[in-house]
Coordinates of C-alpha atoms in Angstrom, one line a residue:
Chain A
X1 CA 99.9 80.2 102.2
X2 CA 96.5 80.0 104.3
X3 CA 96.0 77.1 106.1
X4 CA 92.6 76.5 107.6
X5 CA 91.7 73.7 110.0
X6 CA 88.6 72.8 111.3
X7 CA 87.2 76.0 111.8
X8 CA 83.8 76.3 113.4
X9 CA 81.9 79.5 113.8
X10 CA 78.4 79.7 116.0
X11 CA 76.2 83.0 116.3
X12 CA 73.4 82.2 119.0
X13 CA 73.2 78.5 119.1
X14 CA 73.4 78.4 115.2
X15 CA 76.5 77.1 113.6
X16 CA 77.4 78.5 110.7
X17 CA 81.1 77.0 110.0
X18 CA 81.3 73.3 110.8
X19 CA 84.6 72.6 111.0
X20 CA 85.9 73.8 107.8
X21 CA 89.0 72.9 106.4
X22 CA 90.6 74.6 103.0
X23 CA 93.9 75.9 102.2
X24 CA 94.5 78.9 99.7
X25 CA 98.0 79.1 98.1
X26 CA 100.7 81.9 97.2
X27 CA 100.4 83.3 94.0
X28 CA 97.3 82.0 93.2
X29 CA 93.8 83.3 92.9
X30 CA 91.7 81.4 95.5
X31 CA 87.6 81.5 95.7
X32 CA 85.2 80.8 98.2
X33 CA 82.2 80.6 96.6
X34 CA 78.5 79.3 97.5
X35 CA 75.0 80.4 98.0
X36 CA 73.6 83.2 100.1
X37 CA 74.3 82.2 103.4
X38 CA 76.6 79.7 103.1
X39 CA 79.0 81.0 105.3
X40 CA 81.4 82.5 103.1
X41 CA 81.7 86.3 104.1
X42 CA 82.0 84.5 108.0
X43 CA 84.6 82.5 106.8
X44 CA 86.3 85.2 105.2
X45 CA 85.5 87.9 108.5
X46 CA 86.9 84.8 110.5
X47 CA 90.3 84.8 107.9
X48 CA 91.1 88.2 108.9
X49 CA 90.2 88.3 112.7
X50 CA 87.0 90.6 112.3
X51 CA 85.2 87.2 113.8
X52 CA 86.9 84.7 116.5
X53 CA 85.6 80.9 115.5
X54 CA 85.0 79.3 118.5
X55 CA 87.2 76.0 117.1
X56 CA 89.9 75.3 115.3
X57 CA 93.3 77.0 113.2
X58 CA 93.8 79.7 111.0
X59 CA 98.0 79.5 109.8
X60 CA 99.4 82.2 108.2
X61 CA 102.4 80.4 106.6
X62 CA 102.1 78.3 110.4
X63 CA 101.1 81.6 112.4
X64 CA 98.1 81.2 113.9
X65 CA 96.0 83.9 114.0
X66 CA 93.6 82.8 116.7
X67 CA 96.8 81.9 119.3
X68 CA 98.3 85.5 118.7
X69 CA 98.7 88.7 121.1
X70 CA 97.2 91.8 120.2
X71 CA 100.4 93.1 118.9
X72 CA 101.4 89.9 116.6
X73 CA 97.7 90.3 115.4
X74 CA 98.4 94.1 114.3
X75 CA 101.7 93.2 113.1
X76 CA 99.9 90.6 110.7
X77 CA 97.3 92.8 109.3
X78 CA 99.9 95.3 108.3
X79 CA 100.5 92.1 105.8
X80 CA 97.2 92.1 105.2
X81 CA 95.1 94.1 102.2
X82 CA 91.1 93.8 102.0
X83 CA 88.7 94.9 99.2
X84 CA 85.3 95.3 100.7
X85 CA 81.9 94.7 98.8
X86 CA 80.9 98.3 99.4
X87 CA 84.5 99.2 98.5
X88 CA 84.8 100.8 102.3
X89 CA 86.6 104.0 101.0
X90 CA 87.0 106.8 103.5
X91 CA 84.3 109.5 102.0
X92 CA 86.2 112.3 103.9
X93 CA 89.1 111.6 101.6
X94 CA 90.3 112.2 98.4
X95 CA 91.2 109.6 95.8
X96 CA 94.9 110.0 96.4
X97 CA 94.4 110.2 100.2
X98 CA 92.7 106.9 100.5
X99 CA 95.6 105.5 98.4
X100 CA 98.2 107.5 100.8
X101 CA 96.2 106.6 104.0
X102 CA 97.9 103.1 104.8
X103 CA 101.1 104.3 103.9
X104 CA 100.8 107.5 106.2
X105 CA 100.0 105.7 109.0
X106 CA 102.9 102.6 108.6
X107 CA 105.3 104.0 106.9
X108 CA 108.1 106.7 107.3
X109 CA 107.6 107.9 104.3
X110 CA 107.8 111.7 103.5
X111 CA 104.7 113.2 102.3
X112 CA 106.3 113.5 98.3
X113 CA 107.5 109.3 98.7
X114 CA 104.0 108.7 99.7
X115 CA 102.9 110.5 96.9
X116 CA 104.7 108.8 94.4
X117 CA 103.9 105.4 95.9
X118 CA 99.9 106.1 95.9
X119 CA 100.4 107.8 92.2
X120 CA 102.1 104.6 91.1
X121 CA 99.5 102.1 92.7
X122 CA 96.8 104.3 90.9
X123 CA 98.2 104.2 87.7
X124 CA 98.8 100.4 88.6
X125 CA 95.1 99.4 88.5
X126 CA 94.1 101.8 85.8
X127 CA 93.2 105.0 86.8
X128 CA 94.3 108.1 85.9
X129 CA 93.2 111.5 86.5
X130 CA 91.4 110.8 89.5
X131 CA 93.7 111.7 92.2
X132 CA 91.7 114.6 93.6
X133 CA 88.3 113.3 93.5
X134 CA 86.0 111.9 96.4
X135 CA 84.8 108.7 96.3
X136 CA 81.6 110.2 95.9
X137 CA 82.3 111.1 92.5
X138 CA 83.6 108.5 91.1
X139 CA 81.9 105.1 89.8
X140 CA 81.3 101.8 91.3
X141 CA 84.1 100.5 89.1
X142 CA 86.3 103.1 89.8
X143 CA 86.2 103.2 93.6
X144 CA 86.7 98.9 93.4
X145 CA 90.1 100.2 92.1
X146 CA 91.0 103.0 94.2
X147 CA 89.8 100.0 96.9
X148 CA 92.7 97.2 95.4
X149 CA 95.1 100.4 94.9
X150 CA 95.0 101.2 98.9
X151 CA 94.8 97.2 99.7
X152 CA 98.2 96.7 97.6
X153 CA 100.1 100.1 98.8
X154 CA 101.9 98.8 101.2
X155 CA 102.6 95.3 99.4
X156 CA 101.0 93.3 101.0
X157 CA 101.6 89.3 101.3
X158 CA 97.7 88.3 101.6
X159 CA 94.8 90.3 99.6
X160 CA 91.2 89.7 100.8
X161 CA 88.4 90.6 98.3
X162 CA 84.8 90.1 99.7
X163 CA 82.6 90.5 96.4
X164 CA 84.7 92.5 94.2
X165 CA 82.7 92.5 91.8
X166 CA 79.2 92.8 93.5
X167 CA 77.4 96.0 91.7
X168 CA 79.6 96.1 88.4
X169 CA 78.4 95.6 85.3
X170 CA 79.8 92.7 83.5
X171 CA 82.3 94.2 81.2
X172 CA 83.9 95.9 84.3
X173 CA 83.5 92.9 86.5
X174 CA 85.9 90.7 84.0
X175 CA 88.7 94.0 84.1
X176 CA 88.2 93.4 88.0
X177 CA 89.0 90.1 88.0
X178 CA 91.3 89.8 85.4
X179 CA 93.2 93.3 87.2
X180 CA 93.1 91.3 90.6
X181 CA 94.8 87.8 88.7
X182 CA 97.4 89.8 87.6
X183 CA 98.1 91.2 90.7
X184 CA 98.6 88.2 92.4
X185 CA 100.2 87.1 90.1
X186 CA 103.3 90.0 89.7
X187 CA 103.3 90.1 93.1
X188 CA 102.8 86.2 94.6
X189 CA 100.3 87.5 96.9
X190 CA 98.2 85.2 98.4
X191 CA 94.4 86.5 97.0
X192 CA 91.6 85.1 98.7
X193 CA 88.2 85.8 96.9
X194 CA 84.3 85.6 97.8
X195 CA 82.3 85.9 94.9
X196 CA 79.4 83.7 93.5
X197 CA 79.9 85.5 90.3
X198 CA 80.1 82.4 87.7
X199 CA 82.2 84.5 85.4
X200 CA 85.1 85.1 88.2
X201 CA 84.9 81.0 89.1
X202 CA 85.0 80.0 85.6
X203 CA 87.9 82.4 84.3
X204 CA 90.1 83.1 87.4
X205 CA 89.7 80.2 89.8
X206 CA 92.5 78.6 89.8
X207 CA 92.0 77.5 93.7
X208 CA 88.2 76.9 94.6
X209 CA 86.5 76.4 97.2
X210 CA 82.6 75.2 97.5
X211 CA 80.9 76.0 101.2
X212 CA 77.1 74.7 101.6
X213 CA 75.6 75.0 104.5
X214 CA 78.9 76.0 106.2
X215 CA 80.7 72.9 104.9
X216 CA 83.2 72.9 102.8
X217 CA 81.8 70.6 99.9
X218 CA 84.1 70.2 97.0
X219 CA 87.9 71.8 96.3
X220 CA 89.5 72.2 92.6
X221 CA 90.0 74.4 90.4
X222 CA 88.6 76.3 87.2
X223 CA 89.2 73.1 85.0
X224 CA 88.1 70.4 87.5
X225 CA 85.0 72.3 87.7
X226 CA 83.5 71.2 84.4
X227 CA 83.7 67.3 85.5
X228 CA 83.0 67.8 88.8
X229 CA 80.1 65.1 90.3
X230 CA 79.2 67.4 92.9
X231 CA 75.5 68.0 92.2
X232 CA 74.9 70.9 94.7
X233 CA 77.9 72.4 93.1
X234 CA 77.0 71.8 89.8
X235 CA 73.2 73.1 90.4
X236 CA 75.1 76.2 91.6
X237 CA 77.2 77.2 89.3
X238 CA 75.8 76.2 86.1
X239 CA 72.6 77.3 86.8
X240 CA 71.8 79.3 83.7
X241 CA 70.9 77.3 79.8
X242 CA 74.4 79.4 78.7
X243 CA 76.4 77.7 81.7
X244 CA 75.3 74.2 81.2
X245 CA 75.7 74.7 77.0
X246 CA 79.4 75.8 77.7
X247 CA 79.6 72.5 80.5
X248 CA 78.2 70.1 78.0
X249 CA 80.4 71.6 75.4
X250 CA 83.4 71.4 77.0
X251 CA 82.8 67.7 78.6
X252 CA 81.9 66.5 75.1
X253 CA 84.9 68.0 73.4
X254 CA 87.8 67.2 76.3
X255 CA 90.4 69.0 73.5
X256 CA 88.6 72.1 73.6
X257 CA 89.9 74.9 75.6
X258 CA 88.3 76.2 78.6
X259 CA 86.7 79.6 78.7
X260 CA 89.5 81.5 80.7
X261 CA 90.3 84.7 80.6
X262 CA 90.9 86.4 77.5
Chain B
X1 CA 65.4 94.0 131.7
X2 CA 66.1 98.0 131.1
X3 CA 68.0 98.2 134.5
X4 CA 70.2 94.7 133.2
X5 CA 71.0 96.1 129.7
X6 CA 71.5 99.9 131.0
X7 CA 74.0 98.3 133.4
X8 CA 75.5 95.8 130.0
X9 CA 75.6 98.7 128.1
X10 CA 77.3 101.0 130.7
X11 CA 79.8 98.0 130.9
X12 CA 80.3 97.9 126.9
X13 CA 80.8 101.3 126.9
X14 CA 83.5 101.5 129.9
X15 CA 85.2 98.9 127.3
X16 CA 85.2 101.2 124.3
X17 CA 86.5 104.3 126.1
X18 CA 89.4 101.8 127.3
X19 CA 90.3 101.4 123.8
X20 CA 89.6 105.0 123.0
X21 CA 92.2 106.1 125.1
X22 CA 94.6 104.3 124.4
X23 CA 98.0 105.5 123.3
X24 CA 97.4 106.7 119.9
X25 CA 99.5 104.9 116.7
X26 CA 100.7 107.9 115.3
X27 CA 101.0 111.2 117.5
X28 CA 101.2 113.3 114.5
X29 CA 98.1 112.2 112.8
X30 CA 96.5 111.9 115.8
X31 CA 97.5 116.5 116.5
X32 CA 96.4 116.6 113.1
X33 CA 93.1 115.1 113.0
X34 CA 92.3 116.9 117.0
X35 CA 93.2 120.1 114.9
X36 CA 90.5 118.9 112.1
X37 CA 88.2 117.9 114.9
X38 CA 87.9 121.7 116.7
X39 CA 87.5 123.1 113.4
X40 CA 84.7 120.5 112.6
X41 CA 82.9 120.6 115.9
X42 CA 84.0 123.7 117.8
X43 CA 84.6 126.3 115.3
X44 CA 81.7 125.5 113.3
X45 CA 79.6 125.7 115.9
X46 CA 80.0 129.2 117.0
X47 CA 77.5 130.7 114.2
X48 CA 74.8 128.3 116.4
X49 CA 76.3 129.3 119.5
X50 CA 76.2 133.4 118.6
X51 CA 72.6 133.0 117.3
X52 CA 71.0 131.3 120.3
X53 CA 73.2 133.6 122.9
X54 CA 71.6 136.5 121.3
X55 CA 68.2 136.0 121.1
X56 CA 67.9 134.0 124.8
X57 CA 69.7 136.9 126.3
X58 CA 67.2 139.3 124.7
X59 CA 64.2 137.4 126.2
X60 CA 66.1 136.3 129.6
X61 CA 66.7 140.6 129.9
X62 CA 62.9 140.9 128.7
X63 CA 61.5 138.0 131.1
X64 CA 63.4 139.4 134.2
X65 CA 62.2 142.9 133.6
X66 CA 58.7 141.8 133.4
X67 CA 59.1 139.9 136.7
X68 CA 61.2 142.2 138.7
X69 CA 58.8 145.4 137.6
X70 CA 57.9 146.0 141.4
X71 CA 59.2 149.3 143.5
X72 CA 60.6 146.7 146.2
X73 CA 63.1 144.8 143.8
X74 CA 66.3 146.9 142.9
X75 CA 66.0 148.0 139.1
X76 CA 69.0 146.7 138.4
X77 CA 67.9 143.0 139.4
X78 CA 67.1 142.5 135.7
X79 CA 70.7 142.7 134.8
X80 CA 72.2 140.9 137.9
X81 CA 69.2 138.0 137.3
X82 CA 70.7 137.6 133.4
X83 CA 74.1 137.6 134.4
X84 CA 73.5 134.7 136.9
X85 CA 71.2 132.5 134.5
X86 CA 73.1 132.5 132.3
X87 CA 77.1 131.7 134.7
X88 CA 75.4 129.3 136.1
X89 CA 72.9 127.3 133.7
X90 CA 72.6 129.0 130.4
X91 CA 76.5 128.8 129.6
X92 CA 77.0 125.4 130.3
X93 CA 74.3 122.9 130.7
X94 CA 71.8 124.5 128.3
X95 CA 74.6 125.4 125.8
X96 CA 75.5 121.5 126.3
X97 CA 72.0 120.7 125.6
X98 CA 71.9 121.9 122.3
X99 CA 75.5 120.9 121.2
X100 CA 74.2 117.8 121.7
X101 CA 71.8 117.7 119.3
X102 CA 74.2 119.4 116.8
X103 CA 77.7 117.7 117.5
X104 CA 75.8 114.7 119.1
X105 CA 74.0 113.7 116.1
X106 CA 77.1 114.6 113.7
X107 CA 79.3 112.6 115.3
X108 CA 77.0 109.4 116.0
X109 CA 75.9 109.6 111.8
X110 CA 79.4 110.0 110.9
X111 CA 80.7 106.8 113.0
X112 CA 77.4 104.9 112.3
X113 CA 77.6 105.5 108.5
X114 CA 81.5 104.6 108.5
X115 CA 80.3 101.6 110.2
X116 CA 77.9 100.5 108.0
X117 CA 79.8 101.3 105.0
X118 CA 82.5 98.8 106.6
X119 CA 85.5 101.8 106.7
X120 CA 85.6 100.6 110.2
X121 CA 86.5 97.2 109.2
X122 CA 88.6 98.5 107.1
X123 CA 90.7 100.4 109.5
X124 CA 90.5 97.8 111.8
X125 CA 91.7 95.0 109.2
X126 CA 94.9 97.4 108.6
X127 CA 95.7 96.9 112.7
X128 CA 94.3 100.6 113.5
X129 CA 92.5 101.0 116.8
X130 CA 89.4 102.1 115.3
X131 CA 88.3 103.4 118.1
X132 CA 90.8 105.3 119.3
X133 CA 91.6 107.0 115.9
X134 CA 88.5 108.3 115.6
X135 CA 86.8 109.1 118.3
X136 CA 89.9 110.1 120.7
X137 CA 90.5 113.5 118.5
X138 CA 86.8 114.4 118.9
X139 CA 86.8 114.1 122.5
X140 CA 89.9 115.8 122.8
X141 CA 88.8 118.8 120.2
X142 CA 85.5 119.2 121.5
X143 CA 87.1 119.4 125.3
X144 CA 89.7 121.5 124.0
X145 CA 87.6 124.3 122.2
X146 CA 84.2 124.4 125.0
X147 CA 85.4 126.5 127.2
X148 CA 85.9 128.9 124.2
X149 CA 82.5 128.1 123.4
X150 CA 81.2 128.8 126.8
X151 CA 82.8 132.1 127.1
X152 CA 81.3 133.2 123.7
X153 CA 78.2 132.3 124.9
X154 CA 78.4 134.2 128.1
X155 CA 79.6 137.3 126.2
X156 CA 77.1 136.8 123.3
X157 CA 73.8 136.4 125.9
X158 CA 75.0 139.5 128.0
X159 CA 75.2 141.3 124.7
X160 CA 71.5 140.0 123.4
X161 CA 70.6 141.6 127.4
X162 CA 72.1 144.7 126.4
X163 CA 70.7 145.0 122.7
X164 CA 67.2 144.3 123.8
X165 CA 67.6 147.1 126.7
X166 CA 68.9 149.8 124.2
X167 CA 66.9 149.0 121.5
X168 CA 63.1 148.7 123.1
X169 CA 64.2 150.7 126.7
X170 CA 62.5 148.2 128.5
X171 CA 65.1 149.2 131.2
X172 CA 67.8 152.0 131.1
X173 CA 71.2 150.3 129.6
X174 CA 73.0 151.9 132.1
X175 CA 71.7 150.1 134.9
X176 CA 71.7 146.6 133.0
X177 CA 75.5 147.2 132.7
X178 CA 75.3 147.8 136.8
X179 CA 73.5 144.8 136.9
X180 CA 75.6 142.5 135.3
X181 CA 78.9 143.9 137.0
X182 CA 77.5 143.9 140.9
X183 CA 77.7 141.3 143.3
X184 CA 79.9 139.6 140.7
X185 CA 81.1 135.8 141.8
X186 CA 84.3 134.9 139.8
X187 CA 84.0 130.7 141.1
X188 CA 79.9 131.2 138.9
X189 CA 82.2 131.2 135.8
X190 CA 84.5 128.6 137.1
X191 CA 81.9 126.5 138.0
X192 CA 80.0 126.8 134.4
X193 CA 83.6 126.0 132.6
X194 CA 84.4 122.7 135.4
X195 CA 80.6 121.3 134.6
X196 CA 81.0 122.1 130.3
X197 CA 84.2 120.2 130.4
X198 CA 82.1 117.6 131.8
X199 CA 79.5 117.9 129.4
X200 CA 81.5 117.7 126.5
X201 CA 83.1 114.4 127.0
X202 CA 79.8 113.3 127.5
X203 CA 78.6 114.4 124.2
X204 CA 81.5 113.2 122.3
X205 CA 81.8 109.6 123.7
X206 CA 77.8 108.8 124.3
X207 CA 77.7 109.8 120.5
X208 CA 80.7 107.8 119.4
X209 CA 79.9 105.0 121.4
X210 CA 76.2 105.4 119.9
X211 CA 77.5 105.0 116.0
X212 CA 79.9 102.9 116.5
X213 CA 77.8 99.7 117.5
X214 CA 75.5 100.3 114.7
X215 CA 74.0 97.1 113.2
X216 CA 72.2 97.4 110.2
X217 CA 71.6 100.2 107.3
X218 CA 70.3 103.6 107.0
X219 CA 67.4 103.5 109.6
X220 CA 69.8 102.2 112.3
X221 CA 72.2 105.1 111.5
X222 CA 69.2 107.2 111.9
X223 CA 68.1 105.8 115.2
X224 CA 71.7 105.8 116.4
X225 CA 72.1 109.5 116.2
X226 CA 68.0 110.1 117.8
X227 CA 69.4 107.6 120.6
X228 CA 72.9 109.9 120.9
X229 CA 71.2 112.9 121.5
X230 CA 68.9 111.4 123.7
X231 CA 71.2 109.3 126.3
X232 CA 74.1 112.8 126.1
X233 CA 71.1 115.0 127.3
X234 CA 69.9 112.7 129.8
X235 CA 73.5 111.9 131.1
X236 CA 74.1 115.7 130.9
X237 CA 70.9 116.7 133.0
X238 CA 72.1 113.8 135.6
X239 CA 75.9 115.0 135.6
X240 CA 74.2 118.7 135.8
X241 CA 72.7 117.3 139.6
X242 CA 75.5 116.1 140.8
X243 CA 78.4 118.5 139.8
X244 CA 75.9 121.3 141.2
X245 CA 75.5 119.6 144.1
X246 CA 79.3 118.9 144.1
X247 CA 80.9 122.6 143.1
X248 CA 78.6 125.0 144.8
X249 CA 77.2 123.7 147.8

């Protein structure tokens, strides 16, 4: 679990995080989502010590990351997977090496263990038949998993994903999402996800958090969501005629089922 | 304003070459990657290297004997002239010069783009020293393989000299050979090594240091690797002062 306590974030006399608050539990799949410029990605850079808030606590089951030494702060990170938006693959390396690069440089495994670990993280998200292929040649969809494969090799207890599914078309965006949910789920990591992709809110937000403005503005999850009175939230995320058909839908028939993932 | 952020930046970059050389994570990636890095920057640039040596020692050879066509100067001036232009600036500094535009650029694009393309967070969010596992191979390599470089180049010009003298007999190729070989000065070629070792740390870091701040997209990487080559060659030219001043007088 994630604990975060009145974090505050400035860049040049501008806040951007006013003392935020929010917790993201084990085993669950936990947004952040809001606007542009809400303060999401800072929050998120600020989660995994690429940015130091100038206030407040960031517990990693009670270790706080801002009170630790350099070598308690690598020590964490080794716990510590991260899908970028871009998908941040090294481009001088093959599929299977960006796979095998954490676990080279952590690990004492021998070059055929790493091997068979990368292999089986590969074929873990999906993708086969790729192994010897540079990022470059592979699609947006496909580098996102070769990006989750290297974030999980070396098992790690918290998984980051800034935008996962930023650039995907929608099909893919929903095997993303739905690849990323079971993830944490088999292995009780505790995922962390900045997206303002309505379709990743409404079908795996089972922890969610609203920033505006660099407040934290409403907490639930992917049920609350259709009752909730927030109107900034609501504005935000039923924005389209199809999102406020399926609200009003689901608010007038309380039996019916949510829209989760199929 | 230029003189407070030259001295911020001289200050910023005093605190990435602290974290460049730091102890590395993992020694054997670290041997592999140096080994990867003197192919990439050093081996690769000898085609450049043998191309330029060639054809400046063919007009140094040409320019001498053009200059030194008087009955007072001894004939084989021409030769000794080469030989010393190119031990004691040619070799190193000038050599430096235009490694910096090839290596310098390279290396700044490289880190700027992994910047921007976040691989640098990412490295850094799995508790690598970013800095250190990059650029500290490149530094090393590059330091590692100049003086190779250097030599070739000294070899390669004498040999453009000695082409362009038995080819168009602008002066007799034996006494361009008597030429380079009299008066000889073994500490010239010391000297020229001492100041390239100089030079390529200079290259390598400036350039590092120059991509790795990057803020920004495409353009920036762009303007990262103009402002590499630019700051190595003036820091070389600068270094070039003071290490003369320092080894031969």
């Amino acid at each position: 679990m994630i604990e975060v306590k009145g974090v505050t974030k400035s860049f040049d006399d501008k806040t951007i995080l006013h003392s935020v608050d929010a917790t993201f539990y084990t085993g669950k799949t936990n947004l952040i989502i809001g606007q542009s410029g809400s303060g999401k990605t800072v929050l998120m850079k600020s989660l995994v010590g690429l940015l130091r808030p100038e206030e407040g606590q960031i517990l990693y089951d009670g270790r706080d990351l801002l009170q630790m030494s350099v070598d308690q702060t690598k020590k964490l990170r080794e716990e510590i997977g991260m899908l970028f938006q871009g998908s941040a693959l090294f481009d001088s390396e093959t599929v299977l090496g960006n796979v095998m690069f954490p676990l080279m440089m952590f690990t004492d495994m021998t070059p055929a263990e790493r091997k068979d670990r990368a292999q089986f993280c590969l074929e873990r998200v999906n993708l086969k038949g790729a192994d010897n292929k540079y990022p470059s040649e592979i699609s947006g969809g496909m580098q996102k998993r070769v990006a989750i494969a290297r974030a999980i090799a070396l098992n790690p207890k918290y998984l980051f994903c800034d935008e996962p599914n930023s650039g995907l078309d929608p099909h893919t965006s929903i095997l993303i999402d739905e690849l990323l949910s079971d993830i944490t789920h088999e292995y009780n990591i505790t995922t962390v996800i900045n997206t303002h992709d309505m379709n990743s809110v409404l079908g795996i937000g089972e922890n969610i958090i609203y920033l505006r403005n660099g407040r934290r503005e409403w907490v639930g999850n992917m049920k609350e969501i259709y009752t909730a009175s927030n109107e900034a939230l609501n504005d935000f995320v039923f924005a389209t005629d199809l999102f406020k058909q399926v609200k009003e839908y689901i608010v007038h028939n309380s039996s019916a089922t949510p829209p989760a993932k199929s | 304003m230029i003189f407070t952020k030259s001295i911020a930046n001289f200050g910023k970059y005093c605190l990435f070459m602290r974290r460049v050389f730091s102890v590395p994570d993992k020694w054997r990636v670290f041997f592999s990657r140096t080994v990867f890095e003197i192919q990439k920057l050093g081996v690769d640039s000898i085609p450049l290297v043998i191309i330029i040596a060639l054809f400046i020692g063919a007009v140094i050879t040409i320019q001498m004997q053009l200059n030194f066509s008087s009955p007072l100067v001894p004939s084989y001036s021409t030769g000794l002239a080469t030989r010393e232009i190119v031990l004691l600036e040619f070799s190193n500094s000038i050599l430096c010069l235009i490694l910096a535009g090839k290596v310098g650029s390279n290396i700044a694009s490289e880190i700027g783009t992994m910047r921007v393309t976040e691989q640098i967070d990412a490295l850094e969010i799995m508790g690598i020293n970013s800095c250190n596992f990059l650029v500290l191979p490149k530094v090393v390599g590059f330091l590692f393989f100049m003086p190779v470089l250097v030599v070739f180049c000294i070899f390669t010009t004498m040999l453009g000299g000695y082409l362009i003298a038995a080819v168009t007999g602008i002066i007799s190729v034996s006494k361009y050979i008597y030429g380079i070989q009299t008066q000889f000065q073994e500490w010239y070629v010391w000297y020229g090594l001492i100041k390239s070792l100089f030079f390529s740390v200079v290259i390598t870091s400036v350039a590092s240091y120059c991509g790795y701040y990057v803020k920004g997209g495409a353009l920036e990487v762009g303007k990262a690797s103009t402002n590499a080559v630019v700051t190595s060659s003036i820091m070389i030219l600068l270094l070039d002062v003071i290490l003369t001043k320092l080894l031969l007088q």
